[in-house]
């Protein structure tokens, strides 16, 4: 009889230990669930365009090539007036508003108003394109500070009024780019144009165009 009592006591002790283990597992599961629920739902990874040599990527690290591509694309959009600059310039500023800083947006609006008063918008068609053989290379992106860059764009600028060409020139634009991840829904890049860096835009001479791409900025 005593033997059976010992067996029953052993079984009860074993059950208690099992319940203890189950309780600990529940606590661990709850802790893991809480940690998972508090973690970021989305991670932004900027993948460089050339992966032939592979790439080691860190979360939120922005490769220079991506900064250059962003600056060129947004700047090209704000300088695209397909029909009439008097209407198209304002539409372009509104369209790219999530991709520029408030300061640069104010500068663009002031520039639009000035050009309007000087009669430089009505019926004006405008566009910019990259100068051949002056595309991206590492020297075209300067890192000023963490999350702050200057991108050097060599662009052909074309303007016409009622079909007549009024401007055709090549300009080097130093564009300041900053991190601005305040609204990922409207700006998934997490970057923004912040105006001009260095001394501002300047025309390129024929000798500079014939020189090594990107040299002399």
PDB file of C-alpha atoms in Angstrom:
ATOM      1  CA  UNK A   1       0.000   0.000   0.000  1.00  0.00           C
ATOM      2  CA  UNK A   2       2.849   2.347   0.885  1.00  0.00           C
ATOM      3  CA  UNK A   3       4.456   1.539  -2.450  1.00  0.00           C
ATOM      4  CA  UNK A   4       1.384   2.698  -4.348  1.00  0.00           C
ATOM      5  CA  UNK A   5       1.237   5.890  -2.284  1.00  0.00           C
ATOM      6  CA  UNK A   6       4.856   6.657  -3.229  1.00  0.00           C
ATOM      7  CA  UNK A   7       4.002   6.097  -6.907  1.00  0.00           C
ATOM      8  CA  UNK A   8       1.007   8.438  -6.641  1.00  0.00           C
ATOM      9  CA  UNK A   9       3.166  11.092  -4.953  1.00  0.00           C
ATOM     10  CA  UNK A  10       5.763  10.728  -7.715  1.00  0.00           C
ATOM     11  CA  UNK A  11       3.116  11.139 -10.413  1.00  0.00           C
ATOM     12  CA  UNK A  12       1.717  14.217  -8.687  1.00  0.00           C
ATOM     13  CA  UNK A  13       5.202  15.732  -8.373  1.00  0.00           C
ATOM     14  CA  UNK A  14       5.836  15.011 -12.037  1.00  0.00           C
ATOM     15  CA  UNK A  15       2.561  16.681 -12.999  1.00  0.00           C
ATOM     16  CA  UNK A  16       3.451  19.720 -10.937  1.00  0.00           C
ATOM     17  CA  UNK A  17       6.809  19.977 -12.698  1.00  0.00           C
ATOM     18  CA  UNK A  18       5.086  19.656 -16.087  1.00  0.00           C
ATOM     19  CA  UNK A  19       2.640  22.429 -15.201  1.00  0.00           C
ATOM     20  CA  UNK A  20       5.585  24.573 -14.116  1.00  0.00           C
ATOM     21  CA  UNK A  21       7.310  24.006 -17.465  1.00  0.00           C
ATOM     22  CA  UNK A  22       4.086  24.767 -19.343  1.00  0.00           C
ATOM     23  CA  UNK A  23       3.683  27.988 -17.347  1.00  0.00           C
ATOM     24  CA  UNK A  24       7.245  29.057 -18.200  1.00  0.00           C
ATOM     25  CA  UNK A  25       6.659  28.287 -21.868  1.00  0.00           C
ATOM     26  CA  UNK A  26       3.506  30.398 -21.860  1.00  0.00           C
ATOM     27  CA  UNK A  27       5.444  33.298 -20.317  1.00  0.00           C
ATOM     28  CA  UNK A  28       8.179  32.947 -22.973  1.00  0.00           C
ATOM     29  CA  UNK A  29       5.589  32.795 -25.771  1.00  0.00           C
ATOM     30  CA  UNK A  30       3.835  35.902 -24.463  1.00  0.00           C
ATOM     31  CA  UNK A  31       7.152  37.755 -24.192  1.00  0.00           C
ATOM     32  CA  UNK A  32       8.067  36.792 -27.783  1.00  0.00           C
ATOM     33  CA  UNK A  33       4.622  37.826 -29.020  1.00  0.00           C
ATOM     34  CA  UNK A  34       4.911  41.199 -27.303  1.00  0.00           C
ATOM     35  CA  UNK A  35       8.369  41.782 -28.780  1.00  0.00           C
ATOM     36  CA  UNK A  36       7.143  40.837 -32.236  1.00  0.00           C
ATOM     37  CA  UNK A  37       4.098  43.112 -31.946  1.00  0.00           C
ATOM     38  CA  UNK A  38       6.333  46.064 -31.033  1.00  0.00           C
ATOM     39  CA  UNK A  39       8.818  45.502 -33.854  1.00  0.00           C
ATOM     40  CA  UNK A  40       8.756  47.451 -37.116  1.00  0.00           C
ATOM     41  CA  UNK A  41       6.266  46.144 -39.622  1.00  0.00           C
ATOM     42  CA  UNK A  42       8.311  47.393 -42.575  1.00  0.00           C
ATOM     43  CA  UNK A  43      12.033  47.719 -43.174  1.00  0.00           C
ATOM     44  CA  UNK A  44      13.434  49.985 -45.856  1.00  0.00           C
ATOM     45  CA  UNK A  45      16.348  48.524 -47.794  1.00  0.00           C
ATOM     46  CA  UNK A  46      17.859  50.596 -50.609  1.00  0.00           C
ATOM     47  CA  UNK A  47      19.184  48.140 -53.197  1.00  0.00           C
ATOM     48  CA  UNK A  48      21.939  49.523 -55.456  1.00  0.00           C
ATOM     49  CA  UNK A  49      21.245  49.187 -59.193  1.00  0.00           C
ATOM     50  CA  UNK A  50      24.420  47.240 -59.988  1.00  0.00           C
ATOM     51  CA  UNK A  51      24.573  43.917 -58.139  1.00  0.00           C
ATOM     52  CA  UNK A  52      27.037  42.148 -60.434  1.00  0.00           C
ATOM     53  CA  UNK A  53      29.656  42.187 -57.672  1.00  0.00           C
ATOM     54  CA  UNK A  54      27.130  41.572 -54.909  1.00  0.00           C
ATOM     55  CA  UNK A  55      26.290  43.950 -52.115  1.00  0.00           C
ATOM     56  CA  UNK A  56      26.216  44.039 -48.337  1.00  0.00           C
ATOM     57  CA  UNK A  57      23.148  45.993 -47.331  1.00  0.00           C
ATOM     58  CA  UNK A  58      22.217  47.531 -44.004  1.00  0.00           C
ATOM     59  CA  UNK A  59      18.729  48.662 -43.107  1.00  0.00           C
ATOM     60  CA  UNK A  60      18.195  52.337 -44.073  1.00  0.00           C
ATOM     61  CA  UNK A  61      21.641  52.637 -45.664  1.00  0.00           C
ATOM     62  CA  UNK A  62      21.276  54.586 -48.920  1.00  0.00           C
ATOM     63  CA  UNK A  63      23.855  53.810 -51.644  1.00  0.00           C
ATOM     64  CA  UNK A  64      25.255  56.771 -53.567  1.00  0.00           C
ATOM     65  CA  UNK A  65      23.735  55.482 -56.818  1.00  0.00           C
ATOM     66  CA  UNK A  66      20.243  55.608 -55.289  1.00  0.00           C
ATOM     67  CA  UNK A  67      20.782  59.149 -54.021  1.00  0.00           C
ATOM     68  CA  UNK A  68      21.864  60.194 -57.523  1.00  0.00           C
ATOM     69  CA  UNK A  69      18.886  58.460 -59.171  1.00  0.00           C
ATOM     70  CA  UNK A  70      16.474  60.116 -56.729  1.00  0.00           C
ATOM     71  CA  UNK A  71      17.906  63.607 -57.260  1.00  0.00           C
ATOM     72  CA  UNK A  72      17.877  63.269 -61.045  1.00  0.00           C
ATOM     73  CA  UNK A  73      14.339  61.887 -61.239  1.00  0.00           C
ATOM     74  CA  UNK A  74      12.722  64.471 -58.932  1.00  0.00           C
ATOM     75  CA  UNK A  75      14.645  67.404 -60.431  1.00  0.00           C
ATOM     76  CA  UNK A  76      13.688  66.301 -63.925  1.00  0.00           C
ATOM     77  CA  UNK A  77      10.032  66.155 -62.892  1.00  0.00           C
ATOM     78  CA  UNK A  78       9.958  69.682 -61.454  1.00  0.00           C
ATOM     79  CA  UNK A  79      11.579  70.998 -64.637  1.00  0.00           C
ATOM     80  CA  UNK A  80       9.166  69.273 -66.998  1.00  0.00           C
ATOM     81  CA  UNK A  81       6.655  71.754 -68.441  1.00  0.00           C
ATOM     82  CA  UNK A  82       5.042  69.888 -71.357  1.00  0.00           C
ATOM     83  CA  UNK A  83       2.523  72.531 -72.503  1.00  0.00           C
ATOM     84  CA  UNK A  84       2.559  75.858 -70.678  1.00  0.00           C
ATOM     85  CA  UNK A  85       4.929  76.837 -67.877  1.00  0.00           C
ATOM     86  CA  UNK A  86       2.339  79.186 -66.409  1.00  0.00           C
ATOM     87  CA  UNK A  87       0.278  76.116 -65.468  1.00  0.00           C
ATOM     88  CA  UNK A  88       2.785  73.273 -65.567  1.00  0.00           C
ATOM     89  CA  UNK A  89       5.363  74.725 -63.141  1.00  0.00           C
ATOM     90  CA  UNK A  90       2.839  75.007 -60.305  1.00  0.00           C
ATOM     91  CA  UNK A  91       1.467  71.534 -61.041  1.00  0.00           C
ATOM     92  CA  UNK A  92       4.991  70.099 -60.962  1.00  0.00           C
ATOM     93  CA  UNK A  93       5.748  71.732 -57.603  1.00  0.00           C
ATOM     94  CA  UNK A  94       2.518  70.336 -56.143  1.00  0.00           C
ATOM     95  CA  UNK A  95       3.213  66.876 -57.567  1.00  0.00           C
ATOM     96  CA  UNK A  96       6.727  66.551 -56.146  1.00  0.00           C
ATOM     97  CA  UNK A  97       5.905  68.277 -52.824  1.00  0.00           C
ATOM     98  CA  UNK A  98       6.426  65.073 -50.723  1.00  0.00           C
ATOM     99  CA  UNK A  99       9.948  64.773 -52.178  1.00  0.00           C
ATOM    100  CA  UNK A 100      11.258  68.240 -51.293  1.00  0.00           C
ATOM    101  CA  UNK A 101      11.878  69.968 -47.983  1.00  0.00           C
ATOM    102  CA  UNK A 102       9.571  72.828 -46.948  1.00  0.00           C
ATOM    103  CA  UNK A 103      12.434  75.282 -47.496  1.00  0.00           C
ATOM    104  CA  UNK A 104      13.072  74.153 -51.064  1.00  0.00           C
ATOM    105  CA  UNK A 105       9.347  74.102 -51.819  1.00  0.00           C
ATOM    106  CA  UNK A 106       9.141  77.733 -50.711  1.00  0.00           C
ATOM    107  CA  UNK A 107      12.136  78.545 -52.953  1.00  0.00           C
ATOM    108  CA  UNK A 108      10.436  76.869 -55.924  1.00  0.00           C
ATOM    109  CA  UNK A 109       7.204  78.792 -55.339  1.00  0.00           C
ATOM    110  CA  UNK A 110       9.154  82.071 -55.086  1.00  0.00           C
ATOM    111  CA  UNK A 111      11.002  81.218 -58.321  1.00  0.00           C
ATOM    112  CA  UNK A 112       7.701  80.439 -60.055  1.00  0.00           C
ATOM    113  CA  UNK A 113       6.217  83.764 -58.953  1.00  0.00           C
ATOM    114  CA  UNK A 114       9.316  85.679 -60.080  1.00  0.00           C
ATOM    115  CA  UNK A 115       9.359  83.991 -63.479  1.00  0.00           C
ATOM    116  CA  UNK A 116       5.643  84.692 -63.838  1.00  0.00           C
ATOM    117  CA  UNK A 117       6.142  88.429 -63.185  1.00  0.00           C
ATOM    118  CA  UNK A 118       9.014  88.521 -65.686  1.00  0.00           C
ATOM    119  CA  UNK A 119       6.949  86.782 -68.364  1.00  0.00           C
ATOM    120  CA  UNK A 120       9.150  83.673 -68.449  1.00  0.00           C
ATOM    121  CA  UNK A 121       6.375  81.092 -68.031  1.00  0.00           C
ATOM    122  CA  UNK A 122       3.545  81.780 -70.456  1.00  0.00           C
ATOM    123  CA  UNK A 123       3.439  79.204 -73.282  1.00  0.00           C
ATOM    124  CA  UNK A 124       6.929  78.019 -72.296  1.00  0.00           C
ATOM    125  CA  UNK A 125       7.846  74.346 -72.683  1.00  0.00           C
ATOM    126  CA  UNK A 126      10.777  73.097 -70.640  1.00  0.00           C
ATOM    127  CA  UNK A 127      12.692  69.890 -70.064  1.00  0.00           C
ATOM    128  CA  UNK A 128      16.064  68.621 -68.900  1.00  0.00           C
ATOM    129  CA  UNK A 129      17.963  65.483 -69.763  1.00  0.00           C
ATOM    130  CA  UNK A 130      21.250  63.931 -68.715  1.00  0.00           C
ATOM    131  CA  UNK A 131      24.289  64.825 -70.809  1.00  0.00           C
ATOM    132  CA  UNK A 132      25.540  61.706 -72.634  1.00  0.00           C
ATOM    133  CA  UNK A 133      28.561  60.132 -70.901  1.00  0.00           C
ATOM    134  CA  UNK A 134      28.001  62.376 -67.865  1.00  0.00           C
ATOM    135  CA  UNK A 135      25.837  59.961 -65.902  1.00  0.00           C
ATOM    136  CA  UNK A 136      26.309  58.455 -62.497  1.00  0.00           C
ATOM    137  CA  UNK A 137      29.709  57.738 -61.032  1.00  0.00           C
ATOM    138  CA  UNK A 138      30.834  57.802 -57.425  1.00  0.00           C
ATOM    139  CA  UNK A 139      32.488  61.220 -57.661  1.00  0.00           C
ATOM    140  CA  UNK A 140      29.115  62.773 -58.508  1.00  0.00           C
ATOM    141  CA  UNK A 141      27.789  62.186 -54.985  1.00  0.00           C
ATOM    142  CA  UNK A 142      29.496  63.965 -52.092  1.00  0.00           C
ATOM    143  CA  UNK A 143      28.652  62.955 -48.516  1.00  0.00           C
ATOM    144  CA  UNK A 144      28.503  66.091 -46.382  1.00  0.00           C
ATOM    145  CA  UNK A 145      27.242  64.424 -43.189  1.00  0.00           C
ATOM    146  CA  UNK A 146      25.232  61.350 -42.224  1.00  0.00           C
ATOM    147  CA  UNK A 147      22.048  61.639 -44.247  1.00  0.00           C
ATOM    148  CA  UNK A 148      23.186  64.714 -46.207  1.00  0.00           C
ATOM    149  CA  UNK A 149      24.560  64.610 -49.754  1.00  0.00           C
ATOM    150  CA  UNK A 150      25.335  66.889 -52.693  1.00  0.00           C
ATOM    151  CA  UNK A 151      24.606  65.358 -56.093  1.00  0.00           C
ATOM    152  CA  UNK A 152      26.254  66.842 -59.197  1.00  0.00           C
ATOM    153  CA  UNK A 153      24.021  66.633 -62.264  1.00  0.00           C
ATOM    154  CA  UNK A 154      25.184  67.635 -65.754  1.00  0.00           C
ATOM    155  CA  UNK A 155      21.976  68.315 -67.671  1.00  0.00           C
ATOM    156  CA  UNK A 156      20.955  69.696 -71.043  1.00  0.00           C
ATOM    157  CA  UNK A 157      18.245  72.320 -70.554  1.00  0.00           C
ATOM    158  CA  UNK A 158      15.743  72.961 -73.355  1.00  0.00           C
ATOM    159  CA  UNK A 159      13.108  75.704 -73.448  1.00  0.00           C
ATOM    160  CA  UNK A 160      10.803  76.765 -76.241  1.00  0.00           C
ATOM    161  CA  UNK A 161       7.900  79.190 -76.682  1.00  0.00           C
ATOM    162  CA  UNK A 162       5.224  78.389 -79.280  1.00  0.00           C
ATOM    163  CA  UNK A 163       7.586  75.971 -81.003  1.00  0.00           C
ATOM    164  CA  UNK A 164      10.541  78.372 -81.118  1.00  0.00           C
ATOM    165  CA  UNK A 165      13.657  77.394 -79.153  1.00  0.00           C
ATOM    166  CA  UNK A 166      14.583  80.141 -76.689  1.00  0.00           C
ATOM    167  CA  UNK A 167      17.139  78.317 -74.556  1.00  0.00           C
ATOM    168  CA  UNK A 168      19.413  75.341 -75.110  1.00  0.00           C
ATOM    169  CA  UNK A 169      22.332  75.035 -72.743  1.00  0.00           C
ATOM    170  CA  UNK A 170      24.222  72.592 -70.560  1.00  0.00           C
ATOM    171  CA  UNK A 171      24.217  73.277 -66.831  1.00  0.00           C
ATOM    172  CA  UNK A 172      25.832  71.611 -63.842  1.00  0.00           C
ATOM    173  CA  UNK A 173      23.420  71.509 -60.910  1.00  0.00           C
ATOM    174  CA  UNK A 174      24.707  70.750 -57.392  1.00  0.00           C
ATOM    175  CA  UNK A 175      21.606  69.417 -55.650  1.00  0.00           C
ATOM    176  CA  UNK A 176      21.454  68.982 -51.900  1.00  0.00           C
ATOM    177  CA  UNK A 177      19.685  65.784 -50.778  1.00  0.00           C
ATOM    178  CA  UNK A 178      18.705  65.012 -47.185  1.00  0.00           C
ATOM    179  CA  UNK A 179      16.997  62.177 -45.381  1.00  0.00           C
ATOM    180  CA  UNK A 180      13.334  62.972 -44.783  1.00  0.00           C
ATOM    181  CA  UNK A 181      11.340  59.947 -43.709  1.00  0.00           C
ATOM    182  CA  UNK A 182       8.308  61.652 -42.184  1.00  0.00           C
ATOM    183  CA  UNK A 183       5.649  60.086 -44.435  1.00  0.00           C
ATOM    184  CA  UNK A 184       6.590  56.739 -46.022  1.00  0.00           C
ATOM    185  CA  UNK A 185       3.135  56.502 -47.605  1.00  0.00           C
ATOM    186  CA  UNK A 186       3.774  59.468 -49.907  1.00  0.00           C
ATOM    187  CA  UNK A 187       7.585  59.323 -49.988  1.00  0.00           C
ATOM    188  CA  UNK A 188       8.879  55.731 -49.890  1.00  0.00           C
ATOM    189  CA  UNK A 189      12.415  56.920 -50.772  1.00  0.00           C
ATOM    190  CA  UNK A 190      12.826  58.617 -47.397  1.00  0.00           C
ATOM    191  CA  UNK A 191      14.845  61.324 -49.188  1.00  0.00           C
ATOM    192  CA  UNK A 192      14.140  64.928 -50.158  1.00  0.00           C
ATOM    193  CA  UNK A 193      15.677  67.634 -52.318  1.00  0.00           C
ATOM    194  CA  UNK A 194      16.797  70.602 -50.222  1.00  0.00           C
ATOM    195  CA  UNK A 195      17.813  73.110 -52.870  1.00  0.00           C
ATOM    196  CA  UNK A 196      21.233  73.800 -54.297  1.00  0.00           C
ATOM    197  CA  UNK A 197      24.522  73.092 -52.618  1.00  0.00           C
ATOM    198  CA  UNK A 198      27.933  74.663 -53.083  1.00  0.00           C
ATOM    199  CA  UNK A 199      27.780  77.781 -55.305  1.00  0.00           C
ATOM    200  CA  UNK A 200      24.637  76.874 -57.224  1.00  0.00           C
ATOM    201  CA  UNK A 201      24.115  75.952 -60.895  1.00  0.00           C
ATOM    202  CA  UNK A 202      26.533  77.076 -63.588  1.00  0.00           C
ATOM    203  CA  UNK A 203      26.867  76.652 -67.325  1.00  0.00           C
ATOM    204  CA  UNK A 204      29.410  74.191 -68.640  1.00  0.00           C
ATOM    205  CA  UNK A 205      31.809  75.238 -71.348  1.00  0.00           C
ATOM    206  CA  UNK A 206      32.665  73.095 -74.346  1.00  0.00           C
ATOM    207  CA  UNK A 207      36.063  72.315 -72.820  1.00  0.00           C
ATOM    208  CA  UNK A 208      34.424  71.028 -69.627  1.00  0.00           C
ATOM    209  CA  UNK A 209      32.018  68.881 -71.609  1.00  0.00           C
ATOM    210  CA  UNK A 210      34.934  67.340 -73.489  1.00  0.00           C
ATOM    211  CA  UNK A 211      36.804  66.782 -70.217  1.00  0.00           C
ATOM    212  CA  UNK A 212      36.572  63.646 -68.105  1.00  0.00           C
ATOM    213  CA  UNK A 213      32.975  63.175 -66.909  1.00  0.00           C
ATOM    214  CA  UNK A 214      32.369  64.581 -63.455  1.00  0.00           C
ATOM    215  CA  UNK A 215      35.786  66.243 -63.240  1.00  0.00           C
ATOM    216  CA  UNK A 216      36.113  69.732 -61.869  1.00  0.00           C
ATOM    217  CA  UNK A 217      33.042  69.985 -59.647  1.00  0.00           C
TER     218      UNK A 217
END
